[in-house]
Amino acid sequence: KIVIYKLPKILILAGGFGTRLYSVVNELPKPLAPIEGKPFLDYQISELRKYYNDTKIYLLTHHLSDKIESYYSNTSNVEIIKEDIPLGTGGAIKNAIKAIGLTNNDSLLVLNGDTYMKPDLYEFINQSSYDVNILSMHQKDCERSSTLIVEGKTIKEFSEQGKRKRDSYISMGCYYIKDSSFIINNHKKCFMIENEFIEYVKKDKIGTYLYEGVFIDIGIPKDYEKMREYIKKNEN
């Protein structure tokens, strides 16, 4: 592996309401949804620890934050940054940057707290040469994902969920951000990072790294069950 000399700050977006999963997990925030005796978030953190064993991981929380805080209260190198009001994905990142005291020279590795994947993070980061770099994959069913038009390693268009429903590259909700000035300088308190990507991509400053492997978004009951089956077969 290539050595990463400047470690990114690792942020996991874990503040959503998880309304589509409410019928299955209604007393817990989605990132704590139980999978074979452990919260979903534990599996995601375990993947990160293969690459960043001692690096602090920041969980950006809001909905039922107290349950996440309680579960990870004795876990070393996991810190909670709670939002008093829902800030959106972009607002949550901006709030965390301020809380940690970062500048736009500090790199960020940002992940959604409801998606499971196993990319080579060293390779992803070392091949990332743009201000913003998005992990992507090609999928037949894209209805629940932001979609991308890609030329080489450059993203030419970033579209909101539902615009392209079939056969497209999708954003996997995993970002390596080298220059976060477009977040820091955003005058809004509450905003979605995905909406900022729609505009920022026009400057040719967003690149992509194509991933091929397991990818499960537990946002709906069917895929939550898919995650349970995957772990049962592969991790136990």
PDB file of C-alpha atoms in Angstrom:
ATOM      1  CA  LYS A   1       0.000   0.000   0.000  1.00  0.00           C
ATOM      2  CA  ILE A   2       1.057   3.584  -0.603  1.00  0.00           C
ATOM      3  CA  VAL A   3       1.537   5.475   2.641  1.00  0.00           C
ATOM      4  CA  ILE A   4      -0.863   8.354   3.237  1.00  0.00           C
ATOM      5  CA  TYR A   5       1.200  11.057   4.907  1.00  0.00           C
ATOM      6  CA  LYS A   6      -1.607  13.448   5.743  1.00  0.00           C
ATOM      7  CA  LEU A   7      -4.568  11.596   7.169  1.00  0.00           C
ATOM      8  CA  PRO A   8      -8.030  12.845   6.263  1.00  0.00           C
ATOM      9  CA  LYS A   9     -10.572  13.769   8.901  1.00  0.00           C
ATOM     10  CA  ILE A  10     -13.215  11.031   8.775  1.00  0.00           C
ATOM     11  CA  LEU A  11     -16.845  12.146   9.010  1.00  0.00           C
ATOM     12  CA  ILE A  12     -19.865   9.822   8.971  1.00  0.00           C
ATOM     13  CA  LEU A  13     -23.246  11.417   8.283  1.00  0.00           C
ATOM     14  CA  ALA A  14     -25.498   9.782  10.870  1.00  0.00           C
ATOM     15  CA  GLY A  15     -28.198  12.364  11.525  1.00  0.00           C
ATOM     16  CA  GLY A  16     -31.032  11.373   9.204  1.00  0.00           C
ATOM     17  CA  PHE A  17     -34.538  10.415  10.268  1.00  0.00           C
ATOM     18  CA  GLY A  18     -34.625   7.061   8.434  1.00  0.00           C
ATOM     19  CA  THR A  19     -38.330   7.354   7.698  1.00  0.00           C
ATOM     20  CA  ARG A  20     -38.367   4.624   5.032  1.00  0.00           C
ATOM     21  CA  LEU A  21     -36.917   2.131   7.528  1.00  0.00           C
ATOM     22  CA  TYR A  22     -39.236   3.159  10.354  1.00  0.00           C
ATOM     23  CA  SER A  23     -41.512   0.149   9.941  1.00  0.00           C
ATOM     24  CA  VAL A  24     -38.569  -2.152  10.718  1.00  0.00           C
ATOM     25  CA  VAL A  25     -36.452  -0.108  13.126  1.00  0.00           C
ATOM     26  CA  ASN A  26     -38.609   2.495  14.834  1.00  0.00           C
ATOM     27  CA  GLU A  27     -36.907   3.020  18.193  1.00  0.00           C
ATOM     28  CA  LEU A  28     -33.352   3.406  16.941  1.00  0.00           C
ATOM     29  CA  PRO A  29     -31.631   5.776  14.516  1.00  0.00           C
ATOM     30  CA  LYS A  30     -30.952   4.067  11.196  1.00  0.00           C
ATOM     31  CA  PRO A  31     -27.153   3.784  11.736  1.00  0.00           C
ATOM     32  CA  LEU A  32     -27.851   1.656  14.839  1.00  0.00           C
ATOM     33  CA  ALA A  33     -30.189  -0.735  13.008  1.00  0.00           C
ATOM     34  CA  PRO A  34     -29.286  -4.204  14.345  1.00  0.00           C
ATOM     35  CA  ILE A  35     -27.467  -6.552  11.986  1.00  0.00           C
ATOM     36  CA  GLU A  36     -26.640  -9.986  13.427  1.00  0.00           C
ATOM     37  CA  GLY A  37     -26.299  -8.659  16.957  1.00  0.00           C
ATOM     38  CA  LYS A  38     -24.387  -5.455  16.150  1.00  0.00           C
ATOM     39  CA  PRO A  39     -25.416  -1.989  14.989  1.00  0.00           C
ATOM     40  CA  PHE A  40     -24.989  -1.334  11.275  1.00  0.00           C
ATOM     41  CA  LEU A  41     -22.509   1.453  12.045  1.00  0.00           C
ATOM     42  CA  ASP A  42     -20.130  -1.034  13.668  1.00  0.00           C
ATOM     43  CA  TYR A  43     -19.647  -2.791  10.338  1.00  0.00           C
ATOM     44  CA  GLN A  44     -18.936   0.487   8.592  1.00  0.00           C
ATOM     45  CA  ILE A  45     -16.444   1.541  11.264  1.00  0.00           C
ATOM     46  CA  SER A  46     -14.760  -1.885  11.070  1.00  0.00           C
ATOM     47  CA  GLU A  47     -14.119  -1.338   7.355  1.00  0.00           C
ATOM     48  CA  LEU A  48     -12.606   2.087   8.081  1.00  0.00           C
ATOM     49  CA  ARG A  49     -10.405   0.616  10.814  1.00  0.00           C
ATOM     50  CA  LYS A  50      -8.726  -1.661   8.268  1.00  0.00           C
ATOM     51  CA  TYR A  51      -7.120   1.517   6.901  1.00  0.00           C
ATOM     52  CA  TYR A  52      -7.263   4.022   9.756  1.00  0.00           C
ATOM     53  CA  ASN A  53      -6.826   2.031  12.938  1.00  0.00           C
ATOM     54  CA  ASP A  54      -6.176   4.916  15.335  1.00  0.00           C
ATOM     55  CA  THR A  55      -7.704   7.862  13.478  1.00  0.00           C
ATOM     56  CA  LYS A  56     -10.605   9.597  15.182  1.00  0.00           C
ATOM     57  CA  ILE A  57     -13.954   9.064  13.479  1.00  0.00           C
ATOM     58  CA  TYR A  58     -16.563  11.805  13.845  1.00  0.00           C
ATOM     59  CA  LEU A  59     -20.232  10.815  13.826  1.00  0.00           C
ATOM     60  CA  LEU A  60     -22.457  13.706  12.739  1.00  0.00           C
ATOM     61  CA  THR A  61     -25.766  13.119  14.478  1.00  0.00           C
ATOM     62  CA  HIS A  62     -29.199  14.606  15.084  1.00  0.00           C
ATOM     63  CA  HIS A  63     -32.179  12.211  15.146  1.00  0.00           C
ATOM     64  CA  LEU A  64     -32.052  10.071  18.321  1.00  0.00           C
ATOM     65  CA  SER A  65     -28.493  11.250  18.838  1.00  0.00           C
ATOM     66  CA  ASP A  66     -28.632  10.242  22.507  1.00  0.00           C
ATOM     67  CA  LYS A  67     -28.794   6.564  21.522  1.00  0.00           C
ATOM     68  CA  ILE A  68     -25.707   6.872  19.307  1.00  0.00           C
ATOM     69  CA  GLU A  69     -23.912   8.872  22.004  1.00  0.00           C
ATOM     70  CA  SER A  70     -24.739   6.224  24.601  1.00  0.00           C
ATOM     71  CA  TYR A  71     -23.626   3.304  22.441  1.00  0.00           C
ATOM     72  CA  TYR A  72     -20.265   4.841  21.540  1.00  0.00           C
ATOM     73  CA  SER A  73     -19.613   6.586  24.867  1.00  0.00           C
ATOM     74  CA  ASN A  74     -16.794   4.194  25.777  1.00  0.00           C
ATOM     75  CA  THR A  75     -15.410   3.676  22.270  1.00  0.00           C
ATOM     76  CA  SER A  76     -11.980   5.193  21.782  1.00  0.00           C
ATOM     77  CA  ASN A  77     -11.409   7.478  18.813  1.00  0.00           C
ATOM     78  CA  VAL A  78     -15.104   7.933  18.054  1.00  0.00           C
ATOM     79  CA  GLU A  79     -16.501  11.408  18.702  1.00  0.00           C
ATOM     80  CA  ILE A  80     -20.069  12.661  18.317  1.00  0.00           C
ATOM     81  CA  ILE A  81     -20.863  16.043  16.771  1.00  0.00           C
ATOM     82  CA  LYS A  82     -24.547  16.646  17.411  1.00  0.00           C
ATOM     83  CA  GLU A  83     -26.711  19.027  15.378  1.00  0.00           C
ATOM     84  CA  ASP A  84     -29.353  20.828  17.440  1.00  0.00           C
ATOM     85  CA  ILE A  85     -31.480  21.191  14.307  1.00  0.00           C
ATOM     86  CA  PRO A  86     -31.328  19.168  11.063  1.00  0.00           C
ATOM     87  CA  LEU A  87     -28.654  20.840   8.932  1.00  0.00           C
ATOM     88  CA  GLY A  88     -28.728  18.661   5.828  1.00  0.00           C
ATOM     89  CA  THR A  89     -25.682  16.769   4.602  1.00  0.00           C
ATOM     90  CA  GLY A  90     -23.787  19.912   3.597  1.00  0.00           C
ATOM     91  CA  GLY A  91     -24.737  21.823   6.717  1.00  0.00           C
ATOM     92  CA  ALA A  92     -23.646  18.888   8.875  1.00  0.00           C
ATOM     93  CA  ILE A  93     -20.220  18.818   7.207  1.00  0.00           C
ATOM     94  CA  LYS A  94     -19.866  22.583   7.552  1.00  0.00           C
ATOM     95  CA  ASN A  95     -20.857  22.369  11.221  1.00  0.00           C
ATOM     96  CA  ALA A  96     -18.293  19.600  11.828  1.00  0.00           C
ATOM     97  CA  ILE A  97     -15.527  21.553  10.090  1.00  0.00           C
ATOM     98  CA  LYS A  98     -16.236  24.451  12.450  1.00  0.00           C
ATOM     99  CA  ALA A  99     -16.526  22.231  15.541  1.00  0.00           C
ATOM    100  CA  ILE A 100     -13.213  20.483  14.866  1.00  0.00           C
ATOM    101  CA  GLY A 101     -11.490  23.711  13.842  1.00  0.00           C
ATOM    102  CA  LEU A 102     -10.513  22.707  10.312  1.00  0.00           C
ATOM    103  CA  THR A 103      -9.512  24.837   7.350  1.00  0.00           C
ATOM    104  CA  ASN A 104      -9.977  24.212   3.640  1.00  0.00           C
ATOM    105  CA  ASN A 105      -6.461  22.737   3.616  1.00  0.00           C
ATOM    106  CA  ASP A 106      -7.600  19.813   5.753  1.00  0.00           C
ATOM    107  CA  SER A 107      -8.770  16.871   3.693  1.00  0.00           C
ATOM    108  CA  LEU A 108     -12.016  15.078   4.522  1.00  0.00           C
ATOM    109  CA  LEU A 109     -13.251  11.545   3.999  1.00  0.00           C
ATOM    110  CA  VAL A 110     -17.053  11.701   4.239  1.00  0.00           C
ATOM    111  CA  LEU A 111     -19.427   8.722   4.239  1.00  0.00           C
ATOM    112  CA  ASN A 112     -23.154   8.230   4.588  1.00  0.00           C
ATOM    113  CA  GLY A 113     -24.043   6.365   7.761  1.00  0.00           C
ATOM    114  CA  ASP A 114     -26.401   3.937   6.037  1.00  0.00           C
ATOM    115  CA  THR A 115     -24.274   2.470   3.251  1.00  0.00           C
ATOM    116  CA  TYR A 116     -21.993  -0.570   3.376  1.00  0.00           C
ATOM    117  CA  MET A 117     -19.114  -0.988   0.932  1.00  0.00           C
ATOM    118  CA  LYS A 118     -15.569  -2.328   0.929  1.00  0.00           C
ATOM    119  CA  PRO A 119     -13.425  -0.074  -1.291  1.00  0.00           C
ATOM    120  CA  ASP A 120      -9.647   0.113  -1.087  1.00  0.00           C
ATOM    121  CA  LEU A 121      -9.558   3.501   0.624  1.00  0.00           C
ATOM    122  CA  TYR A 122      -5.817   3.952   0.159  1.00  0.00           C
ATOM    123  CA  GLU A 123      -6.190   3.465  -3.580  1.00  0.00           C
ATOM    124  CA  PHE A 124      -9.247   5.732  -3.732  1.00  0.00           C
ATOM    125  CA  ILE A 125      -7.461   8.552  -1.942  1.00  0.00           C
ATOM    126  CA  ASN A 126      -4.103   8.187  -3.676  1.00  0.00           C
ATOM    127  CA  GLN A 127      -5.731   8.265  -7.100  1.00  0.00           C
ATOM    128  CA  SER A 128      -7.827  11.332  -6.205  1.00  0.00           C
ATOM    129  CA  SER A 129      -6.414  14.440  -7.865  1.00  0.00           C
ATOM    130  CA  TYR A 130      -9.479  16.698  -7.876  1.00  0.00           C
ATOM    131  CA  ASP A 131     -10.780  19.122  -5.242  1.00  0.00           C
ATOM    132  CA  VAL A 132     -13.668  16.705  -4.668  1.00  0.00           C
ATOM    133  CA  ASN A 133     -13.597  12.987  -5.448  1.00  0.00           C
ATOM    134  CA  ILE A 134     -16.645  10.743  -5.408  1.00  0.00           C
ATOM    135  CA  LEU A 135     -16.673   6.975  -5.182  1.00  0.00           C
ATOM    136  CA  SER A 136     -18.979   5.676  -7.907  1.00  0.00           C
ATOM    137  CA  MET A 137     -20.226   2.481  -9.487  1.00  0.00           C
ATOM    138  CA  HIS A 138     -22.436   1.499 -12.394  1.00  0.00           C
ATOM    139  CA  GLN A 139     -25.899   0.217 -11.501  1.00  0.00           C
ATOM    140  CA  LYS A 140     -28.933  -0.914 -13.439  1.00  0.00           C
ATOM    141  CA  ASP A 141     -31.401   0.413 -10.863  1.00  0.00           C
ATOM    142  CA  CYS A 142     -30.515   4.024 -10.004  1.00  0.00           C
ATOM    143  CA  GLU A 143     -33.834   5.369  -8.766  1.00  0.00           C
ATOM    144  CA  ARG A 144     -32.658   5.907  -5.178  1.00  0.00           C
ATOM    145  CA  SER A 145     -29.262   7.375  -6.034  1.00  0.00           C
ATOM    146  CA  SER A 146     -27.660  10.558  -7.314  1.00  0.00           C
ATOM    147  CA  THR A 147     -26.384   9.822 -10.830  1.00  0.00           C
ATOM    148  CA  LEU A 148     -23.279  10.928 -12.693  1.00  0.00           C
ATOM    149  CA  ILE A 149     -22.121  11.530 -16.235  1.00  0.00           C
ATOM    150  CA  VAL A 150     -18.444  10.615 -16.347  1.00  0.00           C
ATOM    151  CA  GLU A 151     -15.703  11.339 -18.908  1.00  0.00           C
ATOM    152  CA  GLY A 152     -12.504   9.565 -18.019  1.00  0.00           C
ATOM    153  CA  LYS A 153     -12.039  10.342 -14.336  1.00  0.00           C
ATOM    154  CA  THR A 154     -13.935  13.638 -14.454  1.00  0.00           C
ATOM    155  CA  ILE A 155     -17.565  13.991 -13.447  1.00  0.00           C
ATOM    156  CA  LYS A 156     -19.273  16.198 -16.018  1.00  0.00           C
ATOM    157  CA  GLU A 157     -22.734  16.160 -14.502  1.00  0.00           C
ATOM    158  CA  PHE A 158     -24.104  15.356 -11.056  1.00  0.00           C
ATOM    159  CA  SER A 159     -27.869  14.808 -10.890  1.00  0.00           C
ATOM    160  CA  GLU A 160     -30.287  14.507  -8.000  1.00  0.00           C
ATOM    161  CA  GLN A 161     -32.021  11.272  -7.078  1.00  0.00           C
ATOM    162  CA  GLY A 162     -34.638  10.094  -9.537  1.00  0.00           C
ATOM    163  CA  LYS A 163     -33.401  11.926 -12.648  1.00  0.00           C
ATOM    164  CA  ARG A 164     -31.931   8.790 -14.193  1.00  0.00           C
ATOM    165  CA  LYS A 165     -33.589   5.595 -13.081  1.00  0.00           C
ATOM    166  CA  ARG A 166     -31.731   2.968 -15.128  1.00  0.00           C
ATOM    167  CA  ASP A 167     -28.204   2.112 -16.249  1.00  0.00           C
ATOM    168  CA  SER A 168     -26.045   4.918 -14.915  1.00  0.00           C
ATOM    169  CA  TYR A 169     -23.071   5.668 -12.741  1.00  0.00           C
ATOM    170  CA  ILE A 170     -24.193   6.487  -9.225  1.00  0.00           C
ATOM    171  CA  SER A 171     -22.673   8.357  -6.311  1.00  0.00           C
ATOM    172  CA  MET A 172     -22.092   5.971  -3.428  1.00  0.00           C
ATOM    173  CA  GLY A 173     -22.148   8.718  -0.819  1.00  0.00           C
ATOM    174  CA  CYS A 174     -18.418   8.418  -0.124  1.00  0.00           C
ATOM    175  CA  TYR A 175     -16.366  11.562  -0.783  1.00  0.00           C
ATOM    176  CA  TYR A 176     -12.711  12.471  -0.476  1.00  0.00           C
ATOM    177  CA  ILE A 177     -12.589  16.261  -0.302  1.00  0.00           C
ATOM    178  CA  LYS A 178      -9.194  17.943  -0.694  1.00  0.00           C
ATOM    179  CA  ASP A 179     -10.504  21.493  -0.776  1.00  0.00           C
ATOM    180  CA  SER A 180     -13.592  22.182   1.321  1.00  0.00           C
ATOM    181  CA  SER A 181     -13.711  25.926   0.663  1.00  0.00           C
ATOM    182  CA  PHE A 182     -16.996  25.583  -1.260  1.00  0.00           C
ATOM    183  CA  ILE A 183     -18.506  24.168   1.937  1.00  0.00           C
ATOM    184  CA  ILE A 184     -16.840  26.523   4.395  1.00  0.00           C
ATOM    185  CA  ASN A 185     -17.744  29.581   2.319  1.00  0.00           C
ATOM    186  CA  ASN A 186     -21.374  28.551   1.821  1.00  0.00           C
ATOM    187  CA  HIS A 187     -23.474  31.268   3.468  1.00  0.00           C
ATOM    188  CA  LYS A 188     -26.318  28.865   4.287  1.00  0.00           C
ATOM    189  CA  LYS A 189     -26.545  27.045   7.609  1.00  0.00           C
ATOM    190  CA  CYS A 190     -28.735  24.201   6.314  1.00  0.00           C
ATOM    191  CA  PHE A 191     -28.046  22.718   2.884  1.00  0.00           C
ATOM    192  CA  MET A 192     -27.479  19.470   1.039  1.00  0.00           C
ATOM    193  CA  ILE A 193     -23.974  18.683  -0.195  1.00  0.00           C
ATOM    194  CA  GLU A 194     -25.532  16.950  -3.206  1.00  0.00           C
ATOM    195  CA  ASN A 195     -27.057  20.250  -4.364  1.00  0.00           C
ATOM    196  CA  GLU A 196     -23.656  21.904  -4.098  1.00  0.00           C
ATOM    197  CA  PHE A 197     -22.128  19.150  -6.231  1.00  0.00           C
ATOM    198  CA  ILE A 198     -24.667  19.917  -8.978  1.00  0.00           C
ATOM    199  CA  GLU A 199     -23.164  23.410  -9.251  1.00  0.00           C
ATOM    200  CA  TYR A 200     -19.540  22.649  -8.340  1.00  0.00           C
ATOM    201  CA  VAL A 201     -19.241  19.999 -11.047  1.00  0.00           C
ATOM    202  CA  LYS A 202     -19.584  22.739 -13.676  1.00  0.00           C
ATOM    203  CA  LYS A 203     -16.086  23.922 -12.719  1.00  0.00           C
ATOM    204  CA  ASP A 204     -14.564  20.521 -13.635  1.00  0.00           C
ATOM    205  CA  LYS A 205     -13.343  20.103 -10.076  1.00  0.00           C
ATOM    206  CA  ILE A 206     -15.018  16.793  -9.217  1.00  0.00           C
ATOM    207  CA  GLY A 207     -13.382  13.492 -10.068  1.00  0.00           C
ATOM    208  CA  THR A 208     -14.498   9.923  -9.598  1.00  0.00           C
ATOM    209  CA  TYR A 209     -13.064   6.570  -8.665  1.00  0.00           C
ATOM    210  CA  LEU A 210     -14.950   3.576 -10.042  1.00  0.00           C
ATOM    211  CA  TYR A 211     -15.701   0.862  -7.510  1.00  0.00           C
ATOM    212  CA  GLU A 212     -16.796  -2.695  -8.190  1.00  0.00           C
ATOM    213  CA  GLY A 213     -17.854  -4.662  -5.165  1.00  0.00           C
ATOM    214  CA  VAL A 214     -20.512  -5.023  -2.512  1.00  0.00           C
ATOM    215  CA  PHE A 215     -22.681  -1.946  -1.984  1.00  0.00           C
ATOM    216  CA  ILE A 216     -25.763  -2.004   0.234  1.00  0.00           C
ATOM    217  CA  ASP A 217     -27.845   1.016   1.216  1.00  0.00           C
ATOM    218  CA  ILE A 218     -30.025  -0.064   4.154  1.00  0.00           C
ATOM    219  CA  GLY A 219     -32.494   2.797   3.640  1.00  0.00           C
ATOM    220  CA  ILE A 220     -35.480   0.570   2.805  1.00  0.00           C
ATOM    221  CA  PRO A 221     -36.621  -2.690   4.470  1.00  0.00           C
ATOM    222  CA  LYS A 222     -35.736  -4.864   1.446  1.00  0.00           C
ATOM    223  CA  ASP A 223     -32.111  -3.711   1.451  1.00  0.00           C
ATOM    224  CA  TYR A 224     -31.873  -3.828   5.240  1.00  0.00           C
ATOM    225  CA  GLU A 225     -32.740  -7.514   4.924  1.00  0.00           C
ATOM    226  CA  LYS A 226     -30.174  -7.822   2.118  1.00  0.00           C
ATOM    227  CA  MET A 227     -27.532  -6.466   4.498  1.00  0.00           C
ATOM    228  CA  ARG A 228     -28.528  -8.940   7.191  1.00  0.00           C
ATOM    229  CA  GLU A 229     -28.235 -11.821   4.721  1.00  0.00           C
ATOM    230  CA  TYR A 230     -24.861 -10.575   3.455  1.00  0.00           C
ATOM    231  CA  ILE A 231     -23.386 -10.371   6.953  1.00  0.00           C
ATOM    232  CA  LYS A 232     -24.837 -13.740   7.906  1.00  0.00           C
ATOM    233  CA  LYS A 233     -23.131 -15.360   4.911  1.00  0.00           C
ATOM    234  CA  ASN A 234     -19.868 -13.431   4.830  1.00  0.00           C
ATOM    235  CA  GLU A 235     -18.922 -12.029   8.206  1.00  0.00           C
ATOM    236  CA  ASN A 236     -19.963 -14.590  10.802  1.00  0.00           C
TER     237      ASN A 236
END
